[in-house]
Short mmCIF file of C-alpha atoms in Angstrom, two decimals:
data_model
loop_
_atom_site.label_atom_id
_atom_site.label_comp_id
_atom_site.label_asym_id
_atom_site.label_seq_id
_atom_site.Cartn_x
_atom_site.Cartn_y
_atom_site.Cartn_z
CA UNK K 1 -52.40 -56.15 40.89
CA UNK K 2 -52.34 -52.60 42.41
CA UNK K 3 -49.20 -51.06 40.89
CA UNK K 4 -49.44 -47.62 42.66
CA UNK K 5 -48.99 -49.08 46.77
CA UNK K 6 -45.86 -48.34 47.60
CA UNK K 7 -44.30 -47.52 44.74
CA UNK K 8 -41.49 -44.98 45.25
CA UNK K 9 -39.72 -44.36 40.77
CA UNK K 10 -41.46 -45.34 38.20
CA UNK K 11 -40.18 -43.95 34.41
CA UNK K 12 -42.27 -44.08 31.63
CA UNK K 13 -41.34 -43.96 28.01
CA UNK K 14 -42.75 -43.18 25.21
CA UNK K 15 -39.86 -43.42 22.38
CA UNK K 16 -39.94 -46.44 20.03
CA UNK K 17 -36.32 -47.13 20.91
CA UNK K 18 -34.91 -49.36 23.44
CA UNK K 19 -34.11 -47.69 26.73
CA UNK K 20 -33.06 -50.96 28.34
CA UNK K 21 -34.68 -52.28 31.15
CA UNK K 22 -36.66 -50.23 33.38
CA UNK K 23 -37.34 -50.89 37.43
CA UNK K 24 -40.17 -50.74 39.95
CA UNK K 25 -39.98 -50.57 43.71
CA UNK K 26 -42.83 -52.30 45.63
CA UNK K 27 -42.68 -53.10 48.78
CA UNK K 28 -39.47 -53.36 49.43
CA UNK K 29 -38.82 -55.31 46.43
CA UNK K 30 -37.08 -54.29 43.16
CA UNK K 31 -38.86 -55.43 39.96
CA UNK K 32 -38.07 -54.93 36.46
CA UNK K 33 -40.68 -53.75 33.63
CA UNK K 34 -40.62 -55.29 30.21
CA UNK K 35 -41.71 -52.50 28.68
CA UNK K 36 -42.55 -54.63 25.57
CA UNK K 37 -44.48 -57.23 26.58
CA UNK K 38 -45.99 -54.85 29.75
CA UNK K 39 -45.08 -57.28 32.67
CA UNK K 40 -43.12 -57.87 35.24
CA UNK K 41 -39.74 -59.87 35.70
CA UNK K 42 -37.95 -60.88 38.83
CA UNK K 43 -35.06 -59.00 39.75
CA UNK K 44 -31.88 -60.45 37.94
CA UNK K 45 -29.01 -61.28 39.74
CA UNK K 46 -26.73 -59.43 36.86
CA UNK K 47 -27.81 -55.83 35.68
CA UNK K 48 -26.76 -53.99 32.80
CA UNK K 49 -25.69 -50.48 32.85
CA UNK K 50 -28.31 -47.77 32.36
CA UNK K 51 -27.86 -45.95 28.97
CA UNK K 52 -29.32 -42.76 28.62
CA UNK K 53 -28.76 -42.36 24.89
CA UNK K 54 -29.08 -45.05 21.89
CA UNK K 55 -26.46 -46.40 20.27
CA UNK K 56 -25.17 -44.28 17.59
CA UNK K 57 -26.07 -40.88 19.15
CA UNK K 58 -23.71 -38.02 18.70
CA UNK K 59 -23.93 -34.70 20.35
CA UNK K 60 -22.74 -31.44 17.77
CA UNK K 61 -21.22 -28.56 19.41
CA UNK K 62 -21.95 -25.36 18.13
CA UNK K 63 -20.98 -22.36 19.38
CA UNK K 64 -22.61 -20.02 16.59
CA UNK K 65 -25.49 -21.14 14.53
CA UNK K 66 -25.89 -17.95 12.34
CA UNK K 67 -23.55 -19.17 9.66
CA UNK K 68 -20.17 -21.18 9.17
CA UNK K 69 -18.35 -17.87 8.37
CA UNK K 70 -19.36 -16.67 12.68
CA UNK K 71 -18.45 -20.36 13.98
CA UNK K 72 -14.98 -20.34 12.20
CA UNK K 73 -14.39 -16.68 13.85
CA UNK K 74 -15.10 -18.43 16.67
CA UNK K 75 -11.96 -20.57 16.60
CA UNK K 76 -9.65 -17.89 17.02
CA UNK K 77 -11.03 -17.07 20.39
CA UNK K 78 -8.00 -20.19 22.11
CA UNK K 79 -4.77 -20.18 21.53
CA UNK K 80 -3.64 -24.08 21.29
CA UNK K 81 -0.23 -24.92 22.36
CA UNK K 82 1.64 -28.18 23.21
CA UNK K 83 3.06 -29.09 26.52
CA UNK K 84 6.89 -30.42 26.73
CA UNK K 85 5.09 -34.17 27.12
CA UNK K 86 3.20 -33.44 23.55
CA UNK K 87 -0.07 -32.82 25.30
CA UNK K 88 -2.63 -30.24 23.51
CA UNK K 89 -3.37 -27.57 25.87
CA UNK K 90 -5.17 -24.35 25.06
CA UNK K 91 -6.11 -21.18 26.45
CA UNK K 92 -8.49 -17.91 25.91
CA UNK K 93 -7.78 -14.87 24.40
CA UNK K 94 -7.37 -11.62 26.14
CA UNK K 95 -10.25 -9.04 25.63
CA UNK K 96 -8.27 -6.53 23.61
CA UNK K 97 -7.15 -8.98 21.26
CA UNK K 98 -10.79 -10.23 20.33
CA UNK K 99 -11.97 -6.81 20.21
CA UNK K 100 -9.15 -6.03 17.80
CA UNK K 101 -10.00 -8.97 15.59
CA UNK K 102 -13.35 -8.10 15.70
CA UNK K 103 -13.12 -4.50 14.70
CA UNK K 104 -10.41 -5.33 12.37
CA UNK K 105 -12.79 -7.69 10.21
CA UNK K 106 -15.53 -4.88 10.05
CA UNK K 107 -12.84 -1.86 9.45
CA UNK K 108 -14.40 -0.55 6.57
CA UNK K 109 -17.52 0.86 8.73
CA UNK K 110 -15.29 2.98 10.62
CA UNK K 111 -16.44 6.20 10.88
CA UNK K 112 -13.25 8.45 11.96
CA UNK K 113 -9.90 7.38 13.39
CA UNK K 114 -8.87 10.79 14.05
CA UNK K 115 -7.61 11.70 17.57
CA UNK K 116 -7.08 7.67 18.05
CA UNK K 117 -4.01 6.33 19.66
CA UNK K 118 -1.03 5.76 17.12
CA UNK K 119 0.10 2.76 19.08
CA UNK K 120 -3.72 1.04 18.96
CA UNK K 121 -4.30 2.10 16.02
CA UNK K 122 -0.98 0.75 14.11
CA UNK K 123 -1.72 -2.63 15.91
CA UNK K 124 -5.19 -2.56 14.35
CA UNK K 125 -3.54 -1.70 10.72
CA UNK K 126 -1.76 -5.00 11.52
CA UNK K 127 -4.60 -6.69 12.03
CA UNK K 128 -6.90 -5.62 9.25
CA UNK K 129 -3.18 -6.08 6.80
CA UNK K 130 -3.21 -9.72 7.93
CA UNK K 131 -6.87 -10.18 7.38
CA UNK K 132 -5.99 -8.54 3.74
CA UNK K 133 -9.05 -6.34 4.10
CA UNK K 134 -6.94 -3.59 2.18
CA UNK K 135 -6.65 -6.00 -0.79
CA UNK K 136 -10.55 -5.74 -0.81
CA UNK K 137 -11.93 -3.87 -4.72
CA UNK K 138 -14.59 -1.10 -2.51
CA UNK K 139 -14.05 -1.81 1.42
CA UNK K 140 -10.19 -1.86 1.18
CA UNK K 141 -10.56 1.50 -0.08
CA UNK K 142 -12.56 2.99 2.09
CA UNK K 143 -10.68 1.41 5.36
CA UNK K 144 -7.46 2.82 4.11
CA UNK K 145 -8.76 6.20 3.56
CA UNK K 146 -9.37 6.41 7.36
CA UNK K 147 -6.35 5.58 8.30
CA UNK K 148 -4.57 7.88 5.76
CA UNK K 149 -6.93 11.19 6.81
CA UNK K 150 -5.67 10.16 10.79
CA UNK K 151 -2.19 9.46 10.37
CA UNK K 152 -0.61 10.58 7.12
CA UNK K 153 2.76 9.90 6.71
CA UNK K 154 2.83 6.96 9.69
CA UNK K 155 0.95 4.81 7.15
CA UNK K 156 3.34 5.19 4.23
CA UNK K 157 6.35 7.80 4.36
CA UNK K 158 8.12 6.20 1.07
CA UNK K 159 6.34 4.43 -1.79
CA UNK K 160 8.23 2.59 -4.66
CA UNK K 161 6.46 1.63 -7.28
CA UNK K 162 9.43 1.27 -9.85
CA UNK K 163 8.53 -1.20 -12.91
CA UNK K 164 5.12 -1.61 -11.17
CA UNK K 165 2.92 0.07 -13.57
CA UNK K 166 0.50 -2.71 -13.49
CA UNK K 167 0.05 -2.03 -9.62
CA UNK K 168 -0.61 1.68 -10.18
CA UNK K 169 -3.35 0.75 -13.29
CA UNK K 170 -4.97 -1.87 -10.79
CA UNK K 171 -4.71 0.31 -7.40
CA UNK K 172 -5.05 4.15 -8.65
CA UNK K 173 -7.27 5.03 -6.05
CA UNK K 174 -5.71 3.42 -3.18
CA UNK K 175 -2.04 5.20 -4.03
CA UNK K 176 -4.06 8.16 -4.74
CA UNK K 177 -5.27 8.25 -0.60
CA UNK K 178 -1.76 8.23 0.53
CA UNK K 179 -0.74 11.63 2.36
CA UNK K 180 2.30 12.96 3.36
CA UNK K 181 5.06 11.06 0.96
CA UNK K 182 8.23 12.39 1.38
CA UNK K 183 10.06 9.83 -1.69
CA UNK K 184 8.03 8.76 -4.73
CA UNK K 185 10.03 6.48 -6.79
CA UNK K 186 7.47 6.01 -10.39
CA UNK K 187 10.30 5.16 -12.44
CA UNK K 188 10.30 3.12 -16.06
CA UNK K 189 6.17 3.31 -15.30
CA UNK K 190 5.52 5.05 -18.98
CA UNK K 191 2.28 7.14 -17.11
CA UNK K 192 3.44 9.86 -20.03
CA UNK K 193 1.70 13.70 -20.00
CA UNK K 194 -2.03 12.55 -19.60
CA UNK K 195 -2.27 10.29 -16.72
CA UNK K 196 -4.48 10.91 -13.47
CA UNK K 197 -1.26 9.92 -11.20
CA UNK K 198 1.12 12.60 -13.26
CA UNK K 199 -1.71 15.60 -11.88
CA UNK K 200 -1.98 13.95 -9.02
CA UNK K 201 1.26 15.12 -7.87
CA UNK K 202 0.58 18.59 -8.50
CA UNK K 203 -2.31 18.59 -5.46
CA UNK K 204 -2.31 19.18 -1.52
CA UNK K 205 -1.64 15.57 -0.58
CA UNK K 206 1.67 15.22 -2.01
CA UNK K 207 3.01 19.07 -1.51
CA UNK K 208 5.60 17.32 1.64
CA UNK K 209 7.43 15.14 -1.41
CA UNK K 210 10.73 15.78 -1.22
CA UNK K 211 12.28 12.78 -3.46
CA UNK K 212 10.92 12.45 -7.01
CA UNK K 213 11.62 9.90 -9.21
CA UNK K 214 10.16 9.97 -12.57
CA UNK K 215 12.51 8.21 -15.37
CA UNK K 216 11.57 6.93 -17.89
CA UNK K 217 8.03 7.96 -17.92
CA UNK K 218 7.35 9.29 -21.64
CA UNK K 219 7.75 12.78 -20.52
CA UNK K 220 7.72 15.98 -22.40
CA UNK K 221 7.66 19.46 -22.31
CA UNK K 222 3.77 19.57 -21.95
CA UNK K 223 3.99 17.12 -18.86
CA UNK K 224 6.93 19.38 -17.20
CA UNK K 225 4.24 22.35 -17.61
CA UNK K 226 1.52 20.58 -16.62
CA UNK K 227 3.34 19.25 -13.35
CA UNK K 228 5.00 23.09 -12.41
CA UNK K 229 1.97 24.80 -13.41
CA UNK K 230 0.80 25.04 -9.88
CA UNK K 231 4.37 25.83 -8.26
CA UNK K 232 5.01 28.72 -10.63
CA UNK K 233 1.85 30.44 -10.57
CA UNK K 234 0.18 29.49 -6.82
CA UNK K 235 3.28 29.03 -5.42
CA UNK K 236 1.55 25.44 -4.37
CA UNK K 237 2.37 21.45 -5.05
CA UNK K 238 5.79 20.42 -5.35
CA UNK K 239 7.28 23.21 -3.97
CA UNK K 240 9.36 21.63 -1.24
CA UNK K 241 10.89 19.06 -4.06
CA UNK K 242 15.02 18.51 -2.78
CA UNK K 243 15.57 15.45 -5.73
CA UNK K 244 14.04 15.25 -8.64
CA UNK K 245 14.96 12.18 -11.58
CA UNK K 246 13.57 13.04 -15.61
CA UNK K 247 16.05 10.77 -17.05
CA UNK K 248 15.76 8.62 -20.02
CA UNK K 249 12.67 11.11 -21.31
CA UNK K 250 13.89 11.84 -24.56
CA UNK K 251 11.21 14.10 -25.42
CA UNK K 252 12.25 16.88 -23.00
CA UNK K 253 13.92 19.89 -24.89
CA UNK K 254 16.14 22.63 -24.09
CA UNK K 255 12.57 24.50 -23.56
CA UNK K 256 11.05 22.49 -21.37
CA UNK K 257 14.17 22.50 -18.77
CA UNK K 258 13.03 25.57 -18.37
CA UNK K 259 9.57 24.85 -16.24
CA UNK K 260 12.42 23.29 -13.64
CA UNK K 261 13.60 26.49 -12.58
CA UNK K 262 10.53 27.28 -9.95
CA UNK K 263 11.90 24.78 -7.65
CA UNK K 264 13.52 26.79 -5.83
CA UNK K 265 15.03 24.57 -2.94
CA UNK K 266 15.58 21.75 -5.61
CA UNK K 267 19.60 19.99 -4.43
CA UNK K 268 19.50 17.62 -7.23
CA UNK K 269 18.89 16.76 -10.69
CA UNK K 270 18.87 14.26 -13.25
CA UNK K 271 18.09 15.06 -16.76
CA UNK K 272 20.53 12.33 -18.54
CA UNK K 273 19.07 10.93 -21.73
CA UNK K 274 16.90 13.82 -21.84
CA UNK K 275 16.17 15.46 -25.94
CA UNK K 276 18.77 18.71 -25.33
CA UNK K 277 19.80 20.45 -28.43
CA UNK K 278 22.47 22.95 -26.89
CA UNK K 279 23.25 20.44 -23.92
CA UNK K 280 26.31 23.33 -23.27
CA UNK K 281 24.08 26.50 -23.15
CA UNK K 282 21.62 23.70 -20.72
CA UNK K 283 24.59 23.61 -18.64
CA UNK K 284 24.93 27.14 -18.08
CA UNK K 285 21.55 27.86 -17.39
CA UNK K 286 21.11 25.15 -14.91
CA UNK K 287 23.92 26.52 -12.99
CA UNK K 288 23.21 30.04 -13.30
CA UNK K 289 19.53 30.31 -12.30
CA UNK K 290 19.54 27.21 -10.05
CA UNK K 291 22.78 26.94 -8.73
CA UNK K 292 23.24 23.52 -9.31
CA UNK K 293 26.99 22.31 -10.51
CA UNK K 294 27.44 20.11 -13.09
CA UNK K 295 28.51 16.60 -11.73
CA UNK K 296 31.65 14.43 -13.35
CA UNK K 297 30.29 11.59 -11.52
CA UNK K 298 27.09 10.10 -10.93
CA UNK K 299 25.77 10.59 -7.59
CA UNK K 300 24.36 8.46 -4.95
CA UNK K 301 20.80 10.24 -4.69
CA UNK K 302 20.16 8.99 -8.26
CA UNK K 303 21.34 4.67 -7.81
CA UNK K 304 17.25 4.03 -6.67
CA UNK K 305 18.50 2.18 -3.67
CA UNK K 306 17.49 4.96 -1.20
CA UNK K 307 13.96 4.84 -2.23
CA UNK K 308 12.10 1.93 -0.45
CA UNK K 309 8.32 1.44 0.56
CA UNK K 310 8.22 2.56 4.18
CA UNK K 311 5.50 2.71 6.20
CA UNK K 312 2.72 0.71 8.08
CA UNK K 313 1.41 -0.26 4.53
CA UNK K 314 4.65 -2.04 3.66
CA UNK K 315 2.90 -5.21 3.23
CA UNK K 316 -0.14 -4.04 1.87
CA UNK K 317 1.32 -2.90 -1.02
CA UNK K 318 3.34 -6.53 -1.38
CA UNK K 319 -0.01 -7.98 -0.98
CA UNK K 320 -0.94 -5.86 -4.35
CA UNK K 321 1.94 -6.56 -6.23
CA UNK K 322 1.37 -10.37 -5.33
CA UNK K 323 -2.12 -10.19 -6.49
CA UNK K 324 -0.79 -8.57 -9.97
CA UNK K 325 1.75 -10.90 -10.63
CA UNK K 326 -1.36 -14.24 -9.48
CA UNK K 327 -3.34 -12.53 -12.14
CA UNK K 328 -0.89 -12.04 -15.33
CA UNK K 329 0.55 -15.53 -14.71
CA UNK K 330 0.34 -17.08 -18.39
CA UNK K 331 -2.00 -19.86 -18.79
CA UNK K 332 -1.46 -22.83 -20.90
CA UNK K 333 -4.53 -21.42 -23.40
CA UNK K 334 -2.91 -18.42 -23.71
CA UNK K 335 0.40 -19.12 -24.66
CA UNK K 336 -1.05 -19.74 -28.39
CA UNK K 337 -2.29 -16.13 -28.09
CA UNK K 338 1.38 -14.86 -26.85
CA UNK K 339 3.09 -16.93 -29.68
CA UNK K 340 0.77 -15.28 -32.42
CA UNK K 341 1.20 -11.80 -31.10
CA UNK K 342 5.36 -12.42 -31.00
CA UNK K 343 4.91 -13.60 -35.04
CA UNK K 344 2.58 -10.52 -35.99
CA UNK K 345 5.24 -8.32 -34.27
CA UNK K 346 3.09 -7.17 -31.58
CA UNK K 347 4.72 -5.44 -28.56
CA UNK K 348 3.66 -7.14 -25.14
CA UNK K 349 3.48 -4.95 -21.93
CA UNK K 350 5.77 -7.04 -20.35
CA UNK K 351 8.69 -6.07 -22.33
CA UNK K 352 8.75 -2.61 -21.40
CA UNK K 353 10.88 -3.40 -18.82
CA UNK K 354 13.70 -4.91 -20.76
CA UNK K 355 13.55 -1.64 -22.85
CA UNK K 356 14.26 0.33 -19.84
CA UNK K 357 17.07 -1.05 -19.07
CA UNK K 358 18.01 -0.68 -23.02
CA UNK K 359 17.54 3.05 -21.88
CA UNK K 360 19.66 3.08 -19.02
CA UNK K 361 22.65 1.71 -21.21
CA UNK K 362 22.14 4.24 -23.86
CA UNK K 363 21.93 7.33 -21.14
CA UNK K 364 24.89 6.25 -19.51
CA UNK K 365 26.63 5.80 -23.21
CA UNK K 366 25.49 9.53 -24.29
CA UNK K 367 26.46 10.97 -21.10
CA UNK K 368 25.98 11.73 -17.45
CA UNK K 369 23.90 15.02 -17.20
CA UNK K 370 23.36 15.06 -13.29
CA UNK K 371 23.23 17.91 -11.23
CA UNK K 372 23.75 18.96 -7.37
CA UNK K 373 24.27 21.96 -5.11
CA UNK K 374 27.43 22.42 -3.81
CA UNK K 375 28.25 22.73 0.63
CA UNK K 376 29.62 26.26 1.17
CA UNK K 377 30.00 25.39 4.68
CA UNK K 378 33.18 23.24 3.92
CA UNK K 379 35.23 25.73 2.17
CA UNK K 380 38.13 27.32 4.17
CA UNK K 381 38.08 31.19 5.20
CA UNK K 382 39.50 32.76 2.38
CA UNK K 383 42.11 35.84 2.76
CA UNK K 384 40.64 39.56 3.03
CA UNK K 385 41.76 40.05 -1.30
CA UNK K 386 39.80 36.93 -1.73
CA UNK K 387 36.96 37.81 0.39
CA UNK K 388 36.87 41.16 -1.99
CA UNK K 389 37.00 39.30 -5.10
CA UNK K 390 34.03 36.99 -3.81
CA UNK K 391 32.22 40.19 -2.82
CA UNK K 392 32.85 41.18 -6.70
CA UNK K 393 31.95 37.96 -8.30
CA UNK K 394 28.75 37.91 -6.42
CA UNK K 395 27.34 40.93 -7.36
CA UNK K 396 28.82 40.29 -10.96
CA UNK K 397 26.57 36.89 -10.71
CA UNK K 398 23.64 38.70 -9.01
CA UNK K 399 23.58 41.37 -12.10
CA UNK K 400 24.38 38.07 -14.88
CA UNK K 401 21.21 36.11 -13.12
CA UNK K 402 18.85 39.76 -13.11
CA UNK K 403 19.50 39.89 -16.87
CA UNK K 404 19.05 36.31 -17.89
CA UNK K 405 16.02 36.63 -15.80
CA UNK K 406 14.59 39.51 -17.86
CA UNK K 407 15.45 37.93 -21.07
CA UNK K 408 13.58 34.82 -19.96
CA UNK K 409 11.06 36.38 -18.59
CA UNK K 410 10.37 38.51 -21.94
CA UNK K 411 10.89 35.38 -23.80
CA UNK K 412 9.18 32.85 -22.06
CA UNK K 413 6.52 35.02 -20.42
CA UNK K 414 3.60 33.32 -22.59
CA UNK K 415 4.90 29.90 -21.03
CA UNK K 416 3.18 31.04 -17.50
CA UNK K 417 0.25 32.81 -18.62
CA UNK K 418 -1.11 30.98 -21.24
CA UNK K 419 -5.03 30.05 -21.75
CA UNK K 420 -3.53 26.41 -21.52
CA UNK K 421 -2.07 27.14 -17.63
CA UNK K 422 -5.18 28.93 -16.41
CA UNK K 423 -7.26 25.22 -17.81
CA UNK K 424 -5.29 23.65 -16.18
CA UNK K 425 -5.19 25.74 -13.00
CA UNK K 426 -8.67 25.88 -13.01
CA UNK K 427 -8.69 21.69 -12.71
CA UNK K 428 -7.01 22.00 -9.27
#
């Protein structure tokens, strides 16, 4: 039989499987091909469908075949809603949002934000928060030092890291990169004289803090001189301090209250529960050479309400905290450890917090040594024999404060020139 004369489609395979049944068009005439036995069959009156593909055959869509980490990125390219009838319906991403994703997920190799837009570039702190690429040990780091260096205080204004001292052990370096604090609230922390943050507060990056907070901290007189020494010899570091809070530092004496007078435009001052002697002749001094009265109250700057994390960071530092608290969670094959350390009388971390509020009641039981500046802009004019006897008292005050500032200065003039001051001036 001649197969090729007028023959219009012919297919040909050569898979093993079963295409179905294949047909032949000879003159005029359609004929099927058996393509297992090799011959010819008459055309049947009742055809199956044509199928392309085997059973079983399934097709895998992939849009990414680098890795499963690029083809679940890939995903967030739709948005998928539902309609009112319950029907899936999704749509595509505008351009800036998938370049913001993208760059957020690679924010550590950023080279310089500076001179970017504020308003893109808080949206991409947003993005990179929500990614938690800040929580990151080396990249979170470096990604929030960029954006620190750019935008200073629009990344945190006011940090509050009361009772978190486990956050500041875990996350020096990133609290170290913020810029431009204006509150600092590091209270019942015990950091003591010798820790990194304590001289970090003395340097460049934290000159614009205005709010202070350090109580309960294991302060002495060494870490007052250690934290002015800057202020009253380089006239640099905390010298634009309003509020300041040493309470419930027991080991600050009548001599170190004396490293407080070189700030200058200091409003208010805490020093209840501090280790006074002569808490009388502390009094005097305090009001004298600062001008700071003596409240009978205790005043609102001091309640720690006021002082809340602010900033575009607000949620970065949660995410820290969160992490801390995941990772001191007792275990069940600790708690044998815990309940040996309680019997051998062994002080756990955790219960420094209970002791500061032990502190708090004994402050407020010893007394209320708080301090503020008075308003002279509310008093009422005064009559001209008034207005004489203010002229008098003021010049008797300015002549009281020139002497007690020659007597200090005689006594305490080792305290700012010391071989100690200029080590430690030589550190900054």
């Amino acid at each position: 039989q001649n197969w090729t004369r007028g023959m219009s489609y012919c297919l040909h395979s050569e898979s093993h499987l079963d295409t179905g049944p294949m047909y032949v068009r000879e003159n005029g005439k359609l004929h099927v091909v058996n393509q297992g036995a090799g011959g010819i069959q008459g055309v049947i009156s009742k055809t199956r469908p044509f199928r392309l593909f085997s059973r079983g055959f399934s097709v895998e869509l992939c849009m990414n075949r680098e890795d499963d980490r690029a083809r679940r990125q890939r995903t967030d390219h739709f948005i998928f809603t539902y309609t009112k009838e319950g029907n899936l319906r999704y749509s595509a991403k505008s351009l800036f949002s998938l370049v913001l994703g993208y760059i957020s997920d690679n924010v550590d190799r950023i080279d310089s934000l500076i001179g970017f837009p504020e308003q893109i570039a808080e949206k991409l702190f947003s993005a990179a928060e929500a990614r938690q690429k800040f929580a990151e040990p080396v990249t979170g780091l470096r990604a929030l030092q960029k954006f620190t260096e750019a935008y200073g205080g629009l990344v945190l204004c006011s940090l509050c890291l009361r009772n978190r001292y486990l956050v500041i052990s875990e996350k020096l370096e990133e609290i170290k990169s913020f810029r431009e604090l204006t509150c600092l609230d590091l209270s019942c922390c015990k950091l003591g004289d010798e820790h990194e943050l304590l001289e970090h507060l003395t340097s460049e990056a934290l000159s614009s803090v205005k709010r202070l907070l350090l109580k309960d901290n294991s302060l002495s007189d060494a870490g007052l001189r250690r934290m002015t020494a800057p202020v009253r010899v380089l006239k640099k570091g905390l010298e634009n301090l309003l509020v300041l809070d040493l309470s419930c530092n027991p080991k600050i004496t009548d001599a170190g209250i004396g490293y407080l007078f070189s700030f200058k435009k200091l409003n208010c001052l805490d020093i209840s529960g501090a280790g006074l002697k002569d808490v009388t002749a502390v009094i005097k001094r305090i009001q004298m050479q600062m001008g700071l009265v003596h409240a009978k109250v205790p005043l609102k700057e001091f309640d720690h309400s006021n002082c809340k994390t602010e900033g575009w960071a607000e949620q970065t530092v949660l995410q820290w905290e969160q992490a801390v608290t995941e990772a001191i969670k007792p275990q069940d094959n600790l708690r044998s450890a815990t309940a040996a350390l309680r019997f051998y009388a062994k002080t756990h971390r955790l219960e420094e917090v209970v002791k500061c509020k032990l502190v708090e009641a004994e402050t407020k039981a010893s007394g209320n040594l708080q301090f503020y500046k008075e308003n002279v802009q509310t008093c009422h004019l005064p009559l001209k024999k008034e207005v004489v006897g203010s002229h008098e008292l003021k010049n008797n005050r300015k002549r009281a404060l020139a002497e007690q500032e020659r007597e200090r200065t005689s006594k305490q003039k080792y305290l700012c020139l010391t071989v100690e001051d200029w080590d430690l001036l030589n550190t900054y």
